[in-house]
XYZ file of C-alpha atoms in Angstrom:
462
model
C 0.000 0.000 0.000
C 1.233 3.486 -0.838
C 0.373 5.627 2.151
C -0.237 9.223 1.061
C -1.063 11.317 4.084
C 2.389 12.579 5.047
C 3.500 13.571 1.564
C 0.181 15.313 0.913
C 0.503 17.209 4.164
C 3.932 18.453 3.190
C 2.621 19.481 -0.200
C 0.477 21.868 1.794
C 3.516 22.904 3.831
C 5.252 23.947 0.641
C 2.662 26.635 0.107
C 3.671 28.115 3.408
C 6.737 29.494 1.711
C 5.562 29.949 -1.833
C 2.603 32.267 -1.657
C 3.665 35.557 -0.180
C 2.103 37.430 -3.069
C -1.677 37.289 -3.480
C -3.047 35.357 -0.540
C -0.004 34.649 1.656
C 1.982 37.860 1.492
C 1.375 40.375 4.249
C 2.073 43.930 3.113
C 0.199 45.549 5.983
C 3.082 47.300 7.761
C 1.043 50.104 9.361
C -2.340 51.793 9.120
C -0.915 54.714 7.107
C 1.031 52.370 4.862
C -2.119 50.314 4.297
C -4.196 53.406 3.511
C -1.593 54.578 0.994
C -1.267 51.204 -0.735
C 2.381 50.917 0.250
C 3.092 54.145 -1.641
C 5.587 55.458 0.929
C 8.850 54.400 -0.720
C 10.106 57.972 -1.048
C 8.773 59.501 2.186
C 8.749 58.156 5.744
C 5.409 58.508 7.540
C 6.501 56.951 10.851
C 8.908 54.262 12.134
C 7.211 51.743 9.829
C 9.848 52.976 7.390
C 11.662 49.849 8.626
C 8.995 47.829 6.801
C 8.526 49.885 3.626
C 11.923 51.518 2.918
C 14.530 51.764 5.727
C 16.497 54.377 3.758
C 13.746 56.873 4.637
C 14.630 56.514 8.332
C 16.905 59.512 7.759
C 13.768 61.642 7.250
C 13.032 61.422 10.983
C 14.739 63.155 13.908
C 15.092 62.056 17.505
C 13.382 58.842 18.540
C 10.146 57.500 17.060
C 8.256 54.459 18.328
C 5.400 53.040 16.254
C 3.044 50.306 17.402
C -0.221 48.937 16.092
C -2.045 46.065 14.459
C -4.039 44.968 11.446
C -6.918 42.503 11.587
C -7.854 40.297 8.639
C -11.031 38.273 8.066
C -11.044 36.366 4.737
C -14.033 34.398 3.397
C -14.868 32.717 0.078
C -17.445 30.414 -1.501
C -16.031 27.243 -3.055
C -17.003 24.882 -5.877
C -15.645 21.362 -6.405
C -15.948 19.818 -9.863
C -18.696 22.318 -10.635
C -20.758 21.688 -7.491
C -21.023 24.019 -4.456
C -18.559 23.145 -1.680
C -18.100 24.277 1.901
C -17.499 27.963 2.630
C -13.989 29.025 3.584
C -14.160 31.112 6.786
C -11.211 30.926 9.209
C -12.350 33.813 11.414
C -10.399 36.934 12.339
C -6.608 37.193 12.593
C -4.617 39.874 14.431
C -1.289 40.993 12.893
C 0.755 43.191 15.274
C 3.581 45.536 14.271
C 6.242 47.326 16.327
C 8.990 49.642 15.076
C 11.743 51.892 16.401
C 13.557 54.721 14.586
C 16.542 56.399 16.251
C 18.624 59.285 14.913
C 22.290 58.589 15.704
C 23.933 61.729 14.384
C 26.581 62.297 11.708
C 23.992 61.315 9.070
C 23.283 57.871 10.560
C 19.917 56.466 11.720
C 19.091 53.109 13.286
C 15.842 51.218 12.876
C 14.313 48.040 14.219
C 11.162 46.399 12.942
C 9.074 43.466 14.097
C 6.100 42.510 11.961
C 4.441 39.530 10.281
C 5.327 39.473 6.594
C 3.833 36.081 5.771
C 0.632 34.495 6.965
C -2.583 32.746 6.117
C -5.539 31.040 7.716
C -8.077 28.806 5.996
C -10.760 26.741 7.693
C -13.331 24.405 6.144
C -15.888 22.191 7.878
C -14.603 18.679 8.817
C -16.954 16.929 6.384
C -16.083 18.895 3.256
C -15.134 16.995 0.123
C -11.469 18.017 -0.102
C -10.544 17.391 3.528
C -7.714 15.166 2.251
C -5.995 18.368 1.061
C -6.710 20.468 4.164
C -9.393 21.140 6.759
C -7.633 23.871 8.719
C -4.313 25.596 8.107
C -2.565 28.404 9.968
C 0.670 30.000 8.781
C 2.706 32.644 10.598
C 5.886 34.287 9.356
C 7.443 36.973 11.584
C 10.449 39.105 10.649
C 12.827 40.816 13.088
C 14.579 43.476 11.021
C 17.440 45.703 12.277
C 18.487 48.445 9.821
C 21.212 51.092 9.561
C 20.576 54.091 7.298
C 22.999 56.805 6.189
C 22.349 60.171 4.531
C 25.087 60.510 1.903
C 23.896 63.942 0.793
C 20.906 66.104 1.635
C 19.051 64.364 -1.208
C 20.370 60.795 -1.120
C 20.064 58.152 1.634
C 20.900 54.442 1.697
C 20.365 51.614 4.174
C 21.287 48.004 4.875
C 19.682 45.485 7.218
C 19.174 41.876 8.232
C 15.910 39.932 8.108
C 15.587 37.228 10.775
C 12.716 34.865 9.952
C 10.525 32.934 12.358
C 8.051 30.711 10.488
C 5.458 28.361 11.957
C 2.915 26.099 10.318
C 0.000 24.034 11.599
C -2.438 21.959 9.587
C -5.240 19.473 10.125
C -6.335 17.204 7.268
C -7.996 13.854 6.600
C -5.648 12.086 4.230
C -6.359 9.126 1.946
C -4.696 5.744 2.487
C -4.511 4.233 -0.998
C -3.151 1.255 -2.930
C -3.173 0.704 -6.673
C -5.441 3.681 -7.205
C -8.029 2.545 -4.635
C -8.886 4.195 -1.318
C -8.841 1.866 1.694
C -9.152 4.310 4.562
C -8.883 7.819 5.961
C -6.213 9.062 8.345
C -6.604 12.161 10.498
C -3.348 14.102 10.227
C -1.948 16.946 12.356
C 1.312 18.633 11.416
C 3.181 21.334 13.337
C 6.537 22.794 12.284
C 8.753 25.861 12.701
C 12.241 27.053 11.840
C 13.231 28.243 15.365
C 14.214 31.648 13.918
C 17.588 30.446 12.677
C 17.184 31.506 9.030
C 18.009 34.972 7.787
C 18.441 37.173 4.758
C 19.410 40.758 4.065
C 18.093 43.853 2.356
C 19.388 47.050 0.779
C 17.417 50.196 0.033
C 17.838 53.747 -1.150
C 15.815 56.910 -1.544
C 16.545 60.073 -3.500
C 14.864 63.487 -3.449
C 14.764 64.588 -7.078
C 13.096 67.857 -6.072
C 11.505 69.146 -2.900
C 8.215 67.687 -4.118
C 9.360 64.501 -5.868
C 11.238 61.591 -4.302
C 11.902 58.001 -5.356
C 12.854 54.831 -3.487
C 14.013 51.282 -4.191
C 14.500 48.235 -1.971
C 15.981 44.790 -2.599
C 15.287 41.768 -0.365
C 17.530 38.733 -0.720
C 16.774 35.037 -0.882
C 16.303 33.216 2.418
C 17.227 29.538 2.541
C 15.024 28.008 5.201
C 14.339 24.654 6.812
C 11.323 23.981 8.978
C 11.318 21.107 11.443
C 8.422 19.589 13.310
C 6.344 16.545 14.063
C 3.561 14.761 12.263
C 0.819 12.961 14.204
C -1.544 10.577 12.420
C -4.339 8.259 13.508
C -6.838 6.153 11.592
C -10.180 7.887 11.216
C -11.977 5.140 9.290
C -11.751 2.329 6.732
C -13.251 1.974 3.277
C -13.952 -1.695 2.533
C -15.697 -1.104 -0.792
C -12.578 -1.711 -2.917
C -11.809 -4.848 -0.873
C -15.270 -6.261 -1.568
C -14.968 -5.554 -5.303
C -11.550 -7.202 -5.523
C -12.663 -10.287 -3.561
C -15.753 -10.665 -5.739
C -13.630 -10.509 -8.874
C -11.141 -13.022 -7.505
C -13.766 -15.550 -6.358
C -15.600 -15.451 -9.697
C -12.309 -15.970 -11.551
C -11.412 -18.945 -9.309
C -14.809 -20.603 -9.827
C -14.573 -20.085 -13.565
C -11.106 -21.651 -13.580
C -12.463 -24.611 -11.583
C -15.066 -25.148 -14.311
C -18.134 -24.407 -12.187
C -20.789 -22.852 -14.406
C -22.124 -19.509 -13.163
C -25.725 -20.668 -13.501
C -25.314 -24.059 -11.845
C -27.095 -24.905 -8.533
C -23.833 -25.234 -6.595
C -22.258 -22.042 -7.931
C -23.784 -19.734 -5.310
C -22.956 -22.221 -2.532
C -19.284 -22.277 -3.492
C -19.297 -18.525 -4.087
C -20.669 -17.715 -0.615
C -18.197 -20.005 1.142
C -15.135 -18.787 -0.719
C -16.209 -15.127 -0.608
C -16.766 -15.044 3.155
C -13.351 -16.517 3.906
C -11.479 -14.384 1.347
C -13.299 -11.188 2.321
C -12.491 -11.602 6.018
C -8.806 -12.129 5.270
C -8.631 -9.265 2.737
C -10.318 -6.786 5.094
C -7.978 -7.733 7.931
C -4.964 -7.293 5.656
C -6.195 -3.928 4.363
C -6.915 -2.628 7.875
C -3.528 -3.793 9.134
C -1.818 -2.012 6.263
C -3.717 1.245 6.906
C -2.866 0.984 10.619
C 0.808 0.359 9.833
C 0.867 3.335 7.464
C -0.611 5.617 10.126
C 1.975 4.459 12.660
C 4.788 5.034 10.159
C 3.522 8.562 9.502
C 4.136 9.587 13.128
C 7.491 11.166 13.815
C 9.910 13.938 12.925
C 9.586 15.689 9.578
C 11.251 18.620 7.810
C 11.243 20.581 4.564
C 13.881 22.701 2.822
C 13.485 25.413 0.202
C 14.654 28.819 -0.933
C 12.434 31.850 -0.363
C 12.442 34.200 -3.371
C 14.120 37.560 -3.742
C 12.084 40.701 -4.404
C 12.533 44.273 -5.637
C 10.293 47.197 -4.684
C 10.321 50.559 -6.439
C 8.213 53.604 -5.655
C 7.718 57.332 -5.979
C 6.109 60.087 -3.898
C 4.948 63.455 -5.218
C 3.433 66.511 -3.526
C 0.920 67.636 -6.126
C -0.054 70.600 -3.925
C 0.654 71.692 -0.373
C -2.281 69.537 0.738
C -2.384 66.691 -1.794
C 0.296 63.982 -1.634
C 0.529 61.071 -4.080
C 2.449 57.790 -3.918
C 2.967 54.656 -6.005
C 4.827 51.410 -5.293
C 5.456 48.254 -7.329
C 6.824 44.956 -5.968
C 8.328 42.225 -8.152
C 8.802 38.810 -6.500
C 10.733 35.985 -8.140
C 8.490 33.054 -7.270
C 9.965 31.083 -10.167
C 12.992 30.511 -7.920
C 10.793 28.336 -5.682
C 10.410 25.553 -8.239
C 10.830 22.637 -5.853
C 10.928 21.670 -2.186
C 12.793 18.753 -0.667
C 10.997 16.849 2.111
C 12.384 14.520 4.751
C 9.316 12.594 5.910
C 8.705 10.078 8.728
C 9.931 6.582 8.006
C 12.680 7.814 5.683
C 10.283 8.683 2.856
C 11.996 11.550 0.992
C 10.180 13.592 -1.649
C 11.165 16.293 -4.133
C 8.062 18.330 -4.908
C 7.809 20.346 -8.139
C 5.725 23.525 -7.783
C 6.082 25.608 -10.992
C 5.305 28.972 -9.366
C 5.279 32.159 -11.454
C 6.951 35.546 -10.915
C 4.393 38.156 -9.860
C 3.808 41.895 -9.499
C 1.975 43.919 -6.894
C 1.197 47.560 -7.733
C -0.347 50.145 -5.405
C -1.479 53.762 -5.852
C -2.191 56.013 -2.852
C -3.245 59.595 -2.129
C -3.352 61.672 1.051
C -5.160 64.986 1.491
C -4.573 67.264 4.470
C -8.007 68.396 5.616
C -6.400 70.485 8.370
C -2.902 70.825 9.801
C -3.616 67.825 12.030
C -6.087 65.696 10.068
C -5.329 63.741 6.876
C -7.655 61.719 4.655
C -6.075 58.790 2.745
C -7.158 56.305 0.063
C -5.512 53.720 -2.195
C -5.961 50.966 -4.766
C -3.750 47.847 -5.046
C -3.581 45.072 -7.635
C -1.917 41.877 -6.377
C -1.062 38.974 -8.713
C -1.542 35.284 -7.849
C 1.730 33.287 -8.183
C 0.424 29.719 -8.014
C 0.317 27.219 -10.851
C -3.188 26.245 -11.926
C -2.093 22.600 -12.264
C -0.252 22.336 -8.923
C -2.849 23.804 -6.579
C -4.054 23.445 -3.025
C -7.176 24.535 -1.157
C -4.964 26.394 1.332
C -4.766 29.246 -1.178
C -8.004 30.342 -2.861
C -6.953 30.990 -6.475
C -7.126 34.348 -8.220
C -5.587 37.814 -8.246
C -6.508 40.362 -5.575
C -7.817 43.911 -5.861
C -7.704 46.013 -2.700
C -9.379 49.328 -1.915
C -8.457 51.082 1.339
C -9.404 54.331 3.079
C -7.911 55.842 6.201
C -7.531 58.815 8.515
C -4.453 60.213 10.219
C -4.450 62.618 13.164
C -1.535 64.358 14.846
C -1.716 65.580 18.437
C 1.533 66.953 19.783
C 4.146 64.157 19.790
C 1.426 61.556 19.067
C 0.357 60.439 15.642
C -2.762 58.266 15.288
C -3.923 56.526 12.122
C -6.638 54.055 11.198
C -7.556 52.323 7.956
C -10.131 49.973 6.493
C -9.402 47.850 3.440
C -11.651 45.591 1.398
C -9.827 42.821 -0.469
C -11.668 41.447 -3.513
C -10.370 37.996 -4.440
C -11.096 37.382 -8.118
C -12.899 34.117 -8.767
C -10.639 31.566 -10.426
C -9.951 27.835 -10.565
C -7.102 25.355 -10.178
C -6.698 21.579 -10.277
C -5.805 19.236 -7.420
C -5.049 15.505 -7.700
C -6.028 13.199 -4.850
C -4.268 10.070 -3.618
C -6.102 7.817 -6.094
C -4.975 9.891 -9.082
C -8.338 11.595 -9.642
C -8.072 15.241 -10.708
C -10.476 17.729 -9.106
C -11.355 21.251 -10.190
C -11.362 23.704 -7.263
C -13.043 27.083 -7.830
C -13.786 30.107 -5.661
C -16.181 33.031 -5.876
C -17.309 35.929 -3.684
C -13.869 36.019 -2.056
C -13.526 38.903 0.388
C -11.247 39.925 3.215
C -11.792 42.825 5.612
C -8.608 44.521 6.833
C -8.899 46.965 9.736
C -5.762 48.631 11.105
C -4.789 51.132 13.769
C -1.336 52.529 14.500
C 0.064 54.974 17.046
C 3.454 56.719 16.923
C 5.203 58.763 19.573
C 8.090 61.110 18.843
C 10.518 61.715 21.712
């Protein structure tokens, strides 16, 4: 018997690190950044410059502390092979952010950021049709990011920093136990894994003031080679004896035919019943033992290795008037570098998984209007491309590009700066194909995909 549950679970784990663009990427670095669609590459709005472009840390004086959070609540309707499936609704997630900006003097500034850059949560009912792919998945990817910025001239600043990654993954699924294309049972599977924050990358960024009103910025983030380690726990949920019965029936009929007993003879049914009962009992016992042995073998240590892709972000900010401020940012991520993942599974079962991800773009446009000296109205639009292959899919990631509209308000009161934003994420309906443990290909579609993103951030300038 080929036991599928562990390898299928780690197929899902691969998406943990391959979907930071539409769906898995978290670009919500602060309420102001959200409200401006990330269009802050050329101008720092608060200490979240550590997240968007650390070179703009030189725009700030003294000490600035920024703290806040974004909440996300994604939902989507699903269709399986053209028929309505269970609704995807994982509930609400809270994404905190914390930043520090410190002027050092002599043109230097130091920054420290702590924010989730990767994450996802999907939850389907236990009885839904594709539970063998996933029932519930939670992904968290936190980055601790120290940065050092330097103002080379009054117009030009650069920065360099490290990115320390902590990634965790948890998934529940009901995997198929199969042999020769037939399903003989279901195994409840629970996988937990993390990288213990031992993997890191680096980043470089720059910003240049072309004029007093126009500034540009660019940031490069390197590859991160990562390995997650954890444990897989599996237990038999149930058996499917239908294939056993069909195989025994076929075997008994063939044996009687070989013995020369006519199918219509009076003794045929007598021989059939006797042989069938004995063969069926033995076949069921063998099938159950094999499923049980597969579940036991699937318990133990497991790990996965892959390379996280590099990315480049470019952006521009322009003061159209004294009160109207415009920004644009574009992010290119090289998902094609994540073409495969190597798995070390329980029982020594290694696997090299081919993904075929695509490079993607994310483009955001933002505008801010100063209603008064202390109150600012903000709005933005973002288009976010889906990186996943349509033929190598998973129900963890609802397919389709994203379109995001966000509005926000900012208010300054002495050394305090308060901001809040609300974003509505429209997930375009799309489809992908998933193959189960018996080799059957299923079409997975989504529609009415929405996510509500509410954020609030407070900064204090010492």
